[in-house]
Amino acid sequence: MKTLADLAAIRDKMKGKVAIREGSSDTRIVVGMATCGIAAGARPVLNAFVEAVNDAAMTDSVMVTQTGCIGICRLEPVVEVYVGNEPKVTYVKMTPEKAKEVFAKHIKGGAVVTEYTVGSAE
Amino acid sequence: MKELSLNILDIAQNSLRANSTHIEIDLTEDKTSLCFTIRDDGCGMTPEFLSRVTDPFSTTRTTRSVGLGLPFLKMQAEMTGGCFSIESKAKQISPELHGTVVSATFIKTHIDFIPLGNIVDTLCALVMGAGEVDVTFVHRMPEREVSFSTREMREMLGEGIPLSAPEVIAWLREYLLDAYAAA
Ligand SMILES: Nc1ncnc2c1ncn2[C@@H]1O[C@H](COP(=O)(O)OP(=O)(O)O)[C@@H](O)[C@H]1O
Ligand SMILES: [Mg+2]
């Protein structure tokens, strides 16, 4: 049974780490979470990315965040991936399964999954 | 929306965008009904604006290109024979006490009732995106109750560790899953 007291242990383990993390996350995964995104299934996509980052123990280098409407409602759920100085990659019509694949191939492997990008969808 | 918990996430995002400092989510269930209230202390809305936000066909809505979150929720609640209400005090009119309260009641036995679904995922996504905003949640069921407050979490975590840290979100997920399993 988890209790609030567990957070004290998390605090002790993370002391100092977060400050370093904030500056060094060179990969950002941004999930669109406006009404259209949520209705199309953005929440499980967000969770799939969070889980993948946790499972891979990459919380220091990969940040998962949310944003409002990315502006392409009919292609939701939409996810933007920023890796280092590379140009942004926009993935569309995402699912948790596709999220796992993008994580493995793009975030970990460095290879854009072209078939899920906005370019291929249009 | 396929789950009411998705509506809850969507409506709570309105509160986040309204510059609230505190969002309270109160979910009460019995055998035949489910009711939730989302209360914030954000910028609120003027009476003119408020009268239009639940009407998807209002011209103001299309010209302002505001969304469909509130009309969706109203429709879903009313389709089950339940009800919807929204009250708001705009900051520019009432600088001391402002904010918005959205309430929806659903009749669970109605054929158009959509299940609550994964409320734990909704709460994790909400806390992850909440930044400095505090969230209080309580889910009252006939013989039990599940609740949490980010203020208590922040107290335990101290300065410097954001609630959005994946370790913290993972804890919240397990904490809630445990609480629901025990409840
Ligand atoms: N809690 C709130 N506080 C202040 N303004 C709100 C709140 N909820 C909704 N609004 C206003 O009503 C509008 C319509 O909300 P909604 O139907 O959810 O669509 P959307 O969020 O996509 O614009 C919002 O754009 C916002 O201006
Ligand atoms: Mg909204």
mmCIF file of C-alpha atoms and ligand atoms in Angstrom:
data_model
loop_
_atom_site.group_PDB
_atom_site.id
_atom_site.type_symbol
_atom_site.label_atom_id
_atom_site.label_comp_id
_atom_site.label_asym_id
_atom_site.label_seq_id
_atom_site.Cartn_x
_atom_site.Cartn_y
_atom_site.Cartn_z
ATOM 1 C CA MET A 1 0.000 0.000 0.000
ATOM 2 C CA LYS A 2 1.503 3.338 -1.084
ATOM 3 C CA THR A 3 1.406 6.145 1.450
ATOM 4 C CA LEU A 4 2.282 9.838 1.424
ATOM 5 C CA ALA A 5 5.405 8.954 3.393
ATOM 6 C CA ASP A 6 6.820 7.259 0.279
ATOM 7 C CA LEU A 7 7.181 10.726 -1.207
ATOM 8 C CA ALA A 8 9.816 11.536 1.386
ATOM 9 C CA ALA A 9 11.900 8.667 0.043
ATOM 10 C CA ILE A 10 11.402 9.933 -3.518
ATOM 11 C CA ARG A 11 12.483 13.376 -2.361
ATOM 12 C CA ASP A 12 15.699 12.044 -0.823
ATOM 13 C CA LYS A 13 16.498 9.995 -3.885
ATOM 14 C CA MET A 14 15.878 12.878 -6.246
ATOM 15 C CA LYS A 15 17.614 15.680 -4.359
ATOM 16 C CA GLY A 16 19.807 17.629 -6.716
ATOM 17 C CA LYS A 17 18.857 15.484 -9.644
ATOM 18 C CA VAL A 18 15.950 17.622 -10.772
ATOM 19 C CA ALA A 19 17.972 20.810 -11.193
ATOM 20 C CA ILE A 20 20.345 18.937 -13.461
ATOM 21 C CA ARG A 21 17.445 17.362 -15.315
ATOM 22 C CA GLU A 22 15.737 20.663 -16.109
ATOM 23 C CA GLY A 23 18.711 21.885 -18.093
ATOM 24 C CA SER A 24 19.687 18.650 -19.724
ATOM 25 C CA SER A 25 16.533 17.022 -21.064
ATOM 26 C CA ASP A 26 17.516 17.106 -24.682
ATOM 27 C CA THR A 27 14.442 15.205 -25.789
ATOM 28 C CA ARG A 28 10.929 16.550 -25.419
ATOM 29 C CA ILE A 29 7.714 14.705 -26.215
ATOM 30 C CA VAL A 30 4.739 17.060 -26.378
ATOM 31 C CA VAL A 31 1.217 15.614 -26.453
ATOM 32 C CA GLY A 32 -1.739 17.758 -27.607
ATOM 33 C CA MET A 33 -4.414 17.549 -24.906
ATOM 34 C CA ALA A 34 -7.203 19.908 -26.017
ATOM 35 C CA THR A 35 -10.816 18.667 -26.313
ATOM 36 C CA CYS A 36 -10.298 17.224 -29.804
ATOM 37 C CA GLY A 37 -7.102 15.465 -28.720
ATOM 38 C CA ILE A 38 -8.639 14.040 -25.546
ATOM 39 C CA ALA A 39 -11.717 12.820 -27.428
ATOM 40 C CA ALA A 40 -9.510 11.140 -30.025
ATOM 41 C CA GLY A 41 -7.442 9.267 -27.429
ATOM 42 C CA ALA A 42 -4.585 11.539 -26.322
ATOM 43 C CA ARG A 43 -4.728 10.449 -22.665
ATOM 44 C CA PRO A 44 -3.630 6.824 -23.200
ATOM 45 C CA VAL A 45 -0.976 8.074 -25.638
ATOM 46 C CA LEU A 46 0.402 10.425 -22.995
ATOM 47 C CA ASN A 47 0.435 7.622 -20.455
ATOM 48 C CA ALA A 48 2.138 5.231 -22.858
ATOM 49 C CA PHE A 49 5.000 7.727 -23.293
ATOM 50 C CA VAL A 50 5.281 8.379 -19.549
ATOM 51 C CA GLU A 51 5.386 4.656 -18.886
ATOM 52 C CA ALA A 52 7.946 4.032 -21.621
ATOM 53 C CA VAL A 53 10.246 6.758 -20.261
ATOM 54 C CA ASN A 54 9.930 5.362 -16.736
ATOM 55 C CA ASP A 55 10.476 1.766 -17.843
ATOM 56 C CA ALA A 56 13.564 2.720 -19.825
ATOM 57 C CA ALA A 57 14.875 4.719 -16.838
ATOM 58 C CA MET A 58 15.322 7.709 -19.154
ATOM 59 C CA THR A 59 13.620 10.283 -16.927
ATOM 60 C CA ASP A 60 16.794 12.367 -16.828
ATOM 61 C CA SER A 61 17.046 12.860 -20.558
ATOM 62 C CA VAL A 62 13.460 12.718 -21.827
ATOM 63 C CA MET A 63 10.672 15.087 -20.807
ATOM 64 C CA VAL A 64 7.003 14.370 -21.524
ATOM 65 C CA THR A 65 4.729 17.429 -21.504
ATOM 66 C CA GLN A 66 1.230 18.450 -22.565
ATOM 67 C CA THR A 67 -0.013 21.298 -24.668
ATOM 68 C CA GLY A 68 -3.376 22.612 -25.872
ATOM 69 C CA CYS A 69 -4.591 22.402 -29.428
ATOM 70 C CA ILE A 70 -1.851 21.809 -31.990
ATOM 71 C CA GLY A 71 -4.350 22.781 -34.676
ATOM 72 C CA ILE A 72 -4.891 19.646 -36.713
ATOM 73 C CA CYS A 73 -8.067 18.242 -35.129
ATOM 74 C CA ARG A 74 -8.799 15.598 -37.731
ATOM 75 C CA LEU A 75 -5.341 14.079 -37.232
ATOM 76 C CA GLU A 76 -5.489 13.896 -33.417
ATOM 77 C CA PRO A 77 -3.968 12.572 -31.237
ATOM 78 C CA VAL A 78 -0.964 14.646 -32.271
ATOM 79 C CA VAL A 79 2.478 14.361 -30.691
ATOM 80 C CA GLU A 80 5.514 16.550 -31.319
ATOM 81 C CA VAL A 81 8.990 15.198 -30.702
ATOM 82 C CA TYR A 82 12.020 17.452 -30.232
ATOM 83 C CA VAL A 83 15.407 15.763 -30.119
ATOM 84 C CA GLY A 84 18.444 17.975 -29.533
ATOM 85 C CA ASN A 85 18.855 20.447 -32.378
ATOM 86 C CA GLU A 86 17.043 18.317 -34.909
ATOM 87 C CA PRO A 87 13.897 19.722 -36.516
ATOM 88 C CA LYS A 88 10.615 18.946 -34.753
ATOM 89 C CA VAL A 89 8.874 15.749 -35.830
ATOM 90 C CA THR A 90 5.038 15.744 -35.726
ATOM 91 C CA TYR A 91 3.340 12.383 -35.325
ATOM 92 C CA VAL A 92 -0.396 12.107 -35.996
ATOM 93 C CA LYS A 93 -3.278 9.715 -35.298
ATOM 94 C CA MET A 94 -1.285 8.267 -32.465
ATOM 95 C CA THR A 95 -2.222 5.245 -30.346
ATOM 96 C CA PRO A 96 -0.479 3.761 -27.291
ATOM 97 C CA GLU A 97 0.991 1.053 -29.555
ATOM 98 C CA LYS A 98 2.389 3.610 -31.990
ATOM 99 C CA ALA A 99 3.714 5.582 -29.012
ATOM 100 C CA LYS A 100 5.681 2.554 -27.795
ATOM 101 C CA GLU A 101 7.075 2.092 -31.293
ATOM 102 C CA VAL A 102 8.036 5.770 -31.665
ATOM 103 C CA PHE A 103 9.704 5.614 -28.287
ATOM 104 C CA ALA A 104 11.754 2.542 -29.175
ATOM 105 C CA LYS A 105 12.716 3.568 -32.709
ATOM 106 C CA HIS A 106 12.919 7.364 -32.569
ATOM 107 C CA ILE A 107 13.621 8.376 -28.978
ATOM 108 C CA LYS A 108 15.922 5.473 -28.170
ATOM 109 C CA GLY A 109 17.046 4.488 -31.656
ATOM 110 C CA GLY A 110 17.309 7.888 -33.319
ATOM 111 C CA ALA A 111 15.294 6.884 -36.405
ATOM 112 C CA VAL A 112 12.136 8.844 -37.223
ATOM 113 C CA VAL A 113 9.100 6.583 -37.787
ATOM 114 C CA THR A 114 8.160 8.250 -41.057
ATOM 115 C CA GLU A 115 4.913 6.389 -41.665
ATOM 116 C CA TYR A 116 3.272 7.980 -38.604
ATOM 117 C CA THR A 117 4.386 11.541 -39.315
ATOM 118 C CA VAL A 118 2.123 14.336 -40.478
ATOM 119 C CA GLY A 119 3.959 14.331 -43.809
ATOM 120 C CA SER A 120 2.875 10.784 -44.635
ATOM 121 C CA ALA A 121 -0.685 11.392 -43.450
ATOM 122 C CA GLU A 122 -1.289 14.243 -45.876
ATOM 123 C CA MET B 1 -16.106 11.240 -25.240
ATOM 124 C CA LYS B 2 -15.951 7.533 -24.502
ATOM 125 C CA GLU B 3 -15.463 7.884 -20.752
ATOM 126 C CA LEU B 4 -16.727 10.469 -18.282
ATOM 127 C CA SER B 5 -13.221 10.659 -16.871
ATOM 128 C CA LEU B 6 -12.170 12.163 -20.222
ATOM 129 C CA ASN B 7 -14.786 14.902 -19.802
ATOM 130 C CA ILE B 8 -13.408 15.520 -16.332
ATOM 131 C CA LEU B 9 -9.894 15.921 -17.746
ATOM 132 C CA ASP B 10 -11.172 18.250 -20.463
ATOM 133 C CA ILE B 11 -13.170 20.459 -18.089
ATOM 134 C CA ALA B 12 -10.327 20.588 -15.574
ATOM 135 C CA GLN B 13 -8.029 21.814 -18.381
ATOM 136 C CA ASN B 14 -10.335 24.842 -18.723
ATOM 137 C CA SER B 15 -9.659 25.587 -15.068
ATOM 138 C CA LEU B 16 -5.904 25.280 -15.595
ATOM 139 C CA ARG B 17 -6.070 27.716 -18.498
ATOM 140 C CA ALA B 18 -8.097 30.181 -16.395
ATOM 141 C CA ASN B 19 -5.069 30.883 -14.166
ATOM 142 C CA SER B 20 -6.510 29.149 -11.140
ATOM 143 C CA THR B 21 -4.429 28.449 -8.075
ATOM 144 C CA HIS B 22 -6.649 25.639 -6.851
ATOM 145 C CA ILE B 23 -8.927 23.133 -8.586
ATOM 146 C CA GLU B 24 -11.293 20.950 -6.624
ATOM 147 C CA ILE B 25 -12.807 17.840 -8.153
ATOM 148 C CA ASP B 26 -15.630 16.232 -6.269
ATOM 149 C CA LEU B 27 -17.127 13.022 -7.560
ATOM 150 C CA THR B 28 -20.118 11.482 -5.810
ATOM 151 C CA GLU B 29 -21.696 8.215 -6.783
ATOM 152 C CA ASP B 30 -24.524 6.073 -5.570
ATOM 153 C CA LYS B 31 -26.354 3.165 -7.154
ATOM 154 C CA THR B 32 -28.280 5.243 -9.641
ATOM 155 C CA SER B 33 -26.406 8.477 -10.179
ATOM 156 C CA LEU B 34 -22.970 9.931 -10.678
ATOM 157 C CA CYS B 35 -22.351 13.588 -10.063
ATOM 158 C CA PHE B 36 -19.163 15.579 -10.425
ATOM 159 C CA THR B 37 -18.302 19.139 -9.590
ATOM 160 C CA ILE B 38 -15.182 20.955 -10.717
ATOM 161 C CA ARG B 39 -14.545 24.175 -8.874
ATOM 162 C CA ASP B 40 -11.740 26.637 -9.545
ATOM 163 C CA ASP B 41 -10.602 30.051 -8.394
ATOM 164 C CA GLY B 42 -9.544 31.217 -11.831
ATOM 165 C CA CYS B 43 -10.444 34.288 -13.885
ATOM 166 C CA GLY B 44 -14.098 33.272 -14.289
ATOM 167 C CA MET B 45 -16.446 34.520 -16.997
ATOM 168 C CA THR B 46 -18.765 37.475 -17.384
ATOM 169 C CA PRO B 47 -22.521 36.738 -17.418
ATOM 170 C CA GLU B 48 -22.670 37.562 -21.158
ATOM 171 C CA PHE B 49 -19.916 35.157 -21.994
ATOM 172 C CA LEU B 50 -21.237 32.485 -19.662
ATOM 173 C CA SER B 51 -24.669 32.503 -21.283
ATOM 174 C CA ARG B 52 -23.036 31.535 -24.564
ATOM 175 C CA VAL B 53 -20.463 28.940 -23.588
ATOM 176 C CA THR B 54 -22.861 26.026 -23.399
ATOM 177 C CA ASP B 55 -24.510 26.834 -26.720
ATOM 178 C CA PRO B 56 -22.493 25.290 -29.543
ATOM 179 C CA PHE B 57 -24.457 27.183 -32.193
ATOM 180 C CA SER B 58 -24.038 30.633 -30.761
ATOM 181 C CA THR B 59 -22.490 32.990 -33.289
ATOM 182 C CA THR B 60 -20.167 34.334 -30.640
ATOM 183 C CA ARG B 61 -18.855 30.850 -30.176
ATOM 184 C CA THR B 62 -18.012 30.435 -33.865
ATOM 185 C CA THR B 63 -16.557 33.875 -34.290
ATOM 186 C CA ARG B 64 -14.470 33.458 -31.166
ATOM 187 C CA SER B 65 -13.777 29.901 -32.212
ATOM 188 C CA VAL B 66 -14.152 28.598 -28.680
ATOM 189 C CA GLY B 67 -14.471 24.886 -28.343
ATOM 190 C CA LEU B 68 -17.019 22.261 -27.558
ATOM 191 C CA GLY B 69 -15.989 20.935 -24.158
ATOM 192 C CA LEU B 70 -18.818 22.442 -22.108
ATOM 193 C CA PRO B 71 -21.612 21.831 -24.687
ATOM 194 C CA PHE B 72 -20.417 18.210 -24.955
ATOM 195 C CA LEU B 73 -20.640 17.703 -21.246
ATOM 196 C CA LYS B 74 -24.054 19.339 -20.994
ATOM 197 C CA MET B 75 -25.377 17.156 -23.788
ATOM 198 C CA GLN B 76 -23.967 13.961 -22.294
ATOM 199 C CA ALA B 77 -25.455 14.656 -18.877
ATOM 200 C CA GLU B 78 -28.861 15.633 -20.232
ATOM 201 C CA MET B 79 -28.991 12.610 -22.525
ATOM 202 C CA THR B 80 -29.030 10.358 -19.464
ATOM 203 C CA GLY B 81 -31.830 12.354 -17.863
ATOM 204 C CA GLY B 82 -29.312 14.100 -15.613
ATOM 205 C CA CYS B 83 -28.425 17.759 -15.489
ATOM 206 C CA PHE B 84 -25.667 20.277 -15.992
ATOM 207 C CA SER B 85 -24.940 23.597 -14.377
ATOM 208 C CA ILE B 86 -22.240 26.220 -14.530
ATOM 209 C CA GLU B 87 -21.720 29.239 -12.338
ATOM 210 C CA SER B 88 -18.987 31.771 -12.697
ATOM 211 C CA LYS B 89 -17.763 35.042 -11.232
ATOM 212 C CA ALA B 90 -15.452 37.066 -13.441
ATOM 213 C CA LYS B 91 -12.344 38.532 -11.893
ATOM 214 C CA GLN B 92 -12.950 41.926 -13.510
ATOM 215 C CA ILE B 93 -16.385 42.133 -11.879
ATOM 216 C CA SER B 94 -15.593 40.453 -8.595
ATOM 217 C CA PRO B 95 -11.866 40.899 -7.904
ATOM 218 C CA GLU B 96 -12.018 39.390 -4.413
ATOM 219 C CA LEU B 97 -13.945 36.230 -5.049
ATOM 220 C CA HIS B 98 -13.871 34.787 -8.542
ATOM 221 C CA GLY B 99 -13.888 31.442 -10.264
ATOM 222 C CA THR B 100 -16.073 28.849 -11.870
ATOM 223 C CA VAL B 101 -18.089 25.852 -10.720
ATOM 224 C CA VAL B 102 -19.157 23.235 -13.250
ATOM 225 C CA SER B 103 -21.498 20.445 -12.147
ATOM 226 C CA ALA B 104 -22.908 17.515 -14.058
ATOM 227 C CA THR B 105 -25.203 14.733 -12.900
ATOM 228 C CA PHE B 106 -25.670 11.510 -14.823
ATOM 229 C CA ILE B 107 -28.282 8.805 -14.357
ATOM 230 C CA LYS B 108 -26.332 5.548 -14.355
ATOM 231 C CA THR B 109 -29.239 3.309 -15.210
ATOM 232 C CA HIS B 110 -30.002 5.194 -18.429
ATOM 233 C CA ILE B 111 -29.017 3.480 -21.670
ATOM 234 C CA ASP B 112 -27.021 6.548 -22.777
ATOM 235 C CA PHE B 113 -24.908 6.580 -19.613
ATOM 236 C CA ILE B 114 -21.201 6.514 -20.426
ATOM 237 C CA PRO B 115 -19.054 4.861 -17.754
ATOM 238 C CA LEU B 116 -16.564 6.832 -15.660
ATOM 239 C CA GLY B 117 -13.676 4.860 -17.151
ATOM 240 C CA ASN B 118 -10.089 5.381 -16.098
ATOM 241 C CA ILE B 119 -10.199 8.171 -13.540
ATOM 242 C CA VAL B 120 -6.669 7.315 -12.353
ATOM 243 C CA ASP B 121 -5.252 8.128 -15.808
ATOM 244 C CA THR B 122 -7.186 11.388 -15.807
ATOM 245 C CA LEU B 123 -5.808 12.427 -12.427
ATOM 246 C CA CYS B 124 -2.242 11.529 -13.375
ATOM 247 C CA ALA B 125 -2.479 13.491 -16.638
ATOM 248 C CA LEU B 126 -4.029 16.427 -14.803
ATOM 249 C CA VAL B 127 -1.411 16.596 -12.030
ATOM 250 C CA MET B 128 1.350 16.179 -14.610
ATOM 251 C CA GLY B 129 0.143 19.252 -16.458
ATOM 252 C CA ALA B 130 -0.903 21.317 -13.454
ATOM 253 C CA GLY B 131 2.401 23.080 -12.753
ATOM 254 C CA GLU B 132 2.005 25.188 -9.605
ATOM 255 C CA VAL B 133 -1.770 24.760 -9.493
ATOM 256 C CA ASP B 134 -3.078 22.678 -6.608
ATOM 257 C CA VAL B 135 -5.561 19.888 -7.186
ATOM 258 C CA THR B 136 -7.870 18.355 -4.592
ATOM 259 C CA PHE B 137 -9.808 15.242 -5.467
ATOM 260 C CA VAL B 138 -12.421 13.250 -3.636
ATOM 261 C CA HIS B 139 -14.491 10.370 -4.937
ATOM 262 C CA ARG B 140 -17.330 9.476 -2.601
ATOM 263 C CA MET B 141 -18.860 6.066 -3.080
ATOM 264 C CA PRO B 142 -21.632 4.537 -0.964
ATOM 265 C CA GLU B 143 -19.344 2.943 1.623
ATOM 266 C CA ARG B 144 -15.949 4.281 0.828
ATOM 267 C CA GLU B 145 -13.981 7.227 -0.410
ATOM 268 C CA VAL B 146 -10.799 7.850 -2.391
ATOM 269 C CA SER B 147 -9.043 11.188 -2.182
ATOM 270 C CA PHE B 148 -5.776 13.060 -2.526
ATOM 271 C CA SER B 149 -4.472 16.587 -2.464
ATOM 272 C CA THR B 150 -1.399 17.950 -4.221
ATOM 273 C CA ARG B 151 -0.791 20.282 -1.252
ATOM 274 C CA GLU B 152 -0.111 17.278 0.940
ATOM 275 C CA MET B 153 2.102 15.822 -1.759
ATOM 276 C CA ARG B 154 4.086 19.065 -2.069
ATOM 277 C CA GLU B 155 4.553 19.205 1.698
ATOM 278 C CA MET B 156 6.147 15.778 1.671
ATOM 279 C CA LEU B 157 8.267 16.517 -1.389
ATOM 280 C CA GLY B 158 9.540 19.880 -0.190
ATOM 281 C CA GLU B 159 11.052 22.488 -2.494
ATOM 282 C CA GLY B 160 12.579 21.755 -5.822
ATOM 283 C CA ILE B 161 10.785 18.605 -6.879
ATOM 284 C CA PRO B 162 7.964 19.293 -9.333
ATOM 285 C CA LEU B 163 4.800 17.189 -9.193
ATOM 286 C CA SER B 164 5.310 16.509 -12.882
ATOM 287 C CA ALA B 165 8.469 14.472 -12.147
ATOM 288 C CA PRO B 166 7.847 11.006 -13.599
ATOM 289 C CA GLU B 167 8.765 9.393 -10.267
ATOM 290 C CA VAL B 168 6.054 11.433 -8.537
ATOM 291 C CA ILE B 169 3.427 10.657 -11.182
ATOM 292 C CA ALA B 170 4.307 6.956 -10.934
ATOM 293 C CA TRP B 171 3.785 7.178 -7.173
ATOM 294 C CA LEU B 172 0.426 8.933 -7.606
ATOM 295 C CA ARG B 173 -0.723 6.260 -10.036
ATOM 296 C CA GLU B 174 0.098 3.449 -7.630
ATOM 297 C CA TYR B 175 -1.287 5.334 -4.666
ATOM 298 C CA LEU B 176 -4.637 5.775 -6.412
ATOM 299 C CA LEU B 177 -4.726 2.232 -7.779
ATOM 300 C CA ASP B 178 -4.066 0.930 -4.248
ATOM 301 C CA ALA B 179 -6.736 3.194 -2.809
ATOM 302 C CA TYR B 180 -9.324 2.056 -5.350
ATOM 303 C CA ALA B 181 -8.395 -1.596 -4.866
ATOM 304 C CA ALA B 182 -8.782 -1.269 -1.106
ATOM 305 C CA ALA B 183 -11.928 0.805 -1.318
HETATM 306 N N1 LIG C 1 -13.237 27.270 -15.616
HETATM 307 C C1 LIG C 1 -13.231 28.291 -16.497
HETATM 308 N N2 LIG C 1 -12.762 29.511 -16.157
HETATM 309 C C2 LIG C 1 -12.761 30.531 -17.043
HETATM 310 N N3 LIG C 1 -13.190 30.436 -18.321
HETATM 311 C C3 LIG C 1 -13.667 29.240 -18.728
HETATM 312 C C4 LIG C 1 -13.717 28.120 -17.849
HETATM 313 N N4 LIG C 1 -14.264 27.077 -18.529
HETATM 314 C C5 LIG C 1 -14.509 27.535 -19.767
HETATM 315 N N5 LIG C 1 -14.160 28.832 -19.900
HETATM 316 C C6 LIG C 1 -14.289 29.675 -21.113
HETATM 317 O O1 LIG C 1 -15.266 29.087 -21.932
HETATM 318 C C7 LIG C 1 -14.714 28.747 -23.199
HETATM 319 C C8 LIG C 1 -15.354 27.476 -23.714
HETATM 320 O O2 LIG C 1 -14.912 26.325 -23.000
HETATM 321 P P1 LIG C 1 -15.043 24.909 -23.646
HETATM 322 O O3 LIG C 1 -16.452 24.660 -24.032
HETATM 323 O O4 LIG C 1 -14.431 23.929 -22.737
HETATM 324 O O5 LIG C 1 -14.211 25.006 -25.004
HETATM 325 P P2 LIG C 1 -12.628 25.311 -25.178
HETATM 326 O O6 LIG C 1 -11.973 25.006 -23.881
HETATM 327 O O7 LIG C 1 -12.200 24.380 -26.248
HETATM 328 O O8 LIG C 1 -12.538 26.750 -25.606
HETATM 329 C C9 LIG C 1 -13.232 28.657 -22.966
HETATM 330 O O9 LIG C 1 -12.492 28.917 -24.140
HETATM 331 C C10 LIG C 1 -13.024 29.714 -21.896
HETATM 332 O O10 LIG C 1 -12.933 30.993 -22.494
HETATM 333 MG MG MG C 2 -12.357 23.212 -22.783
#
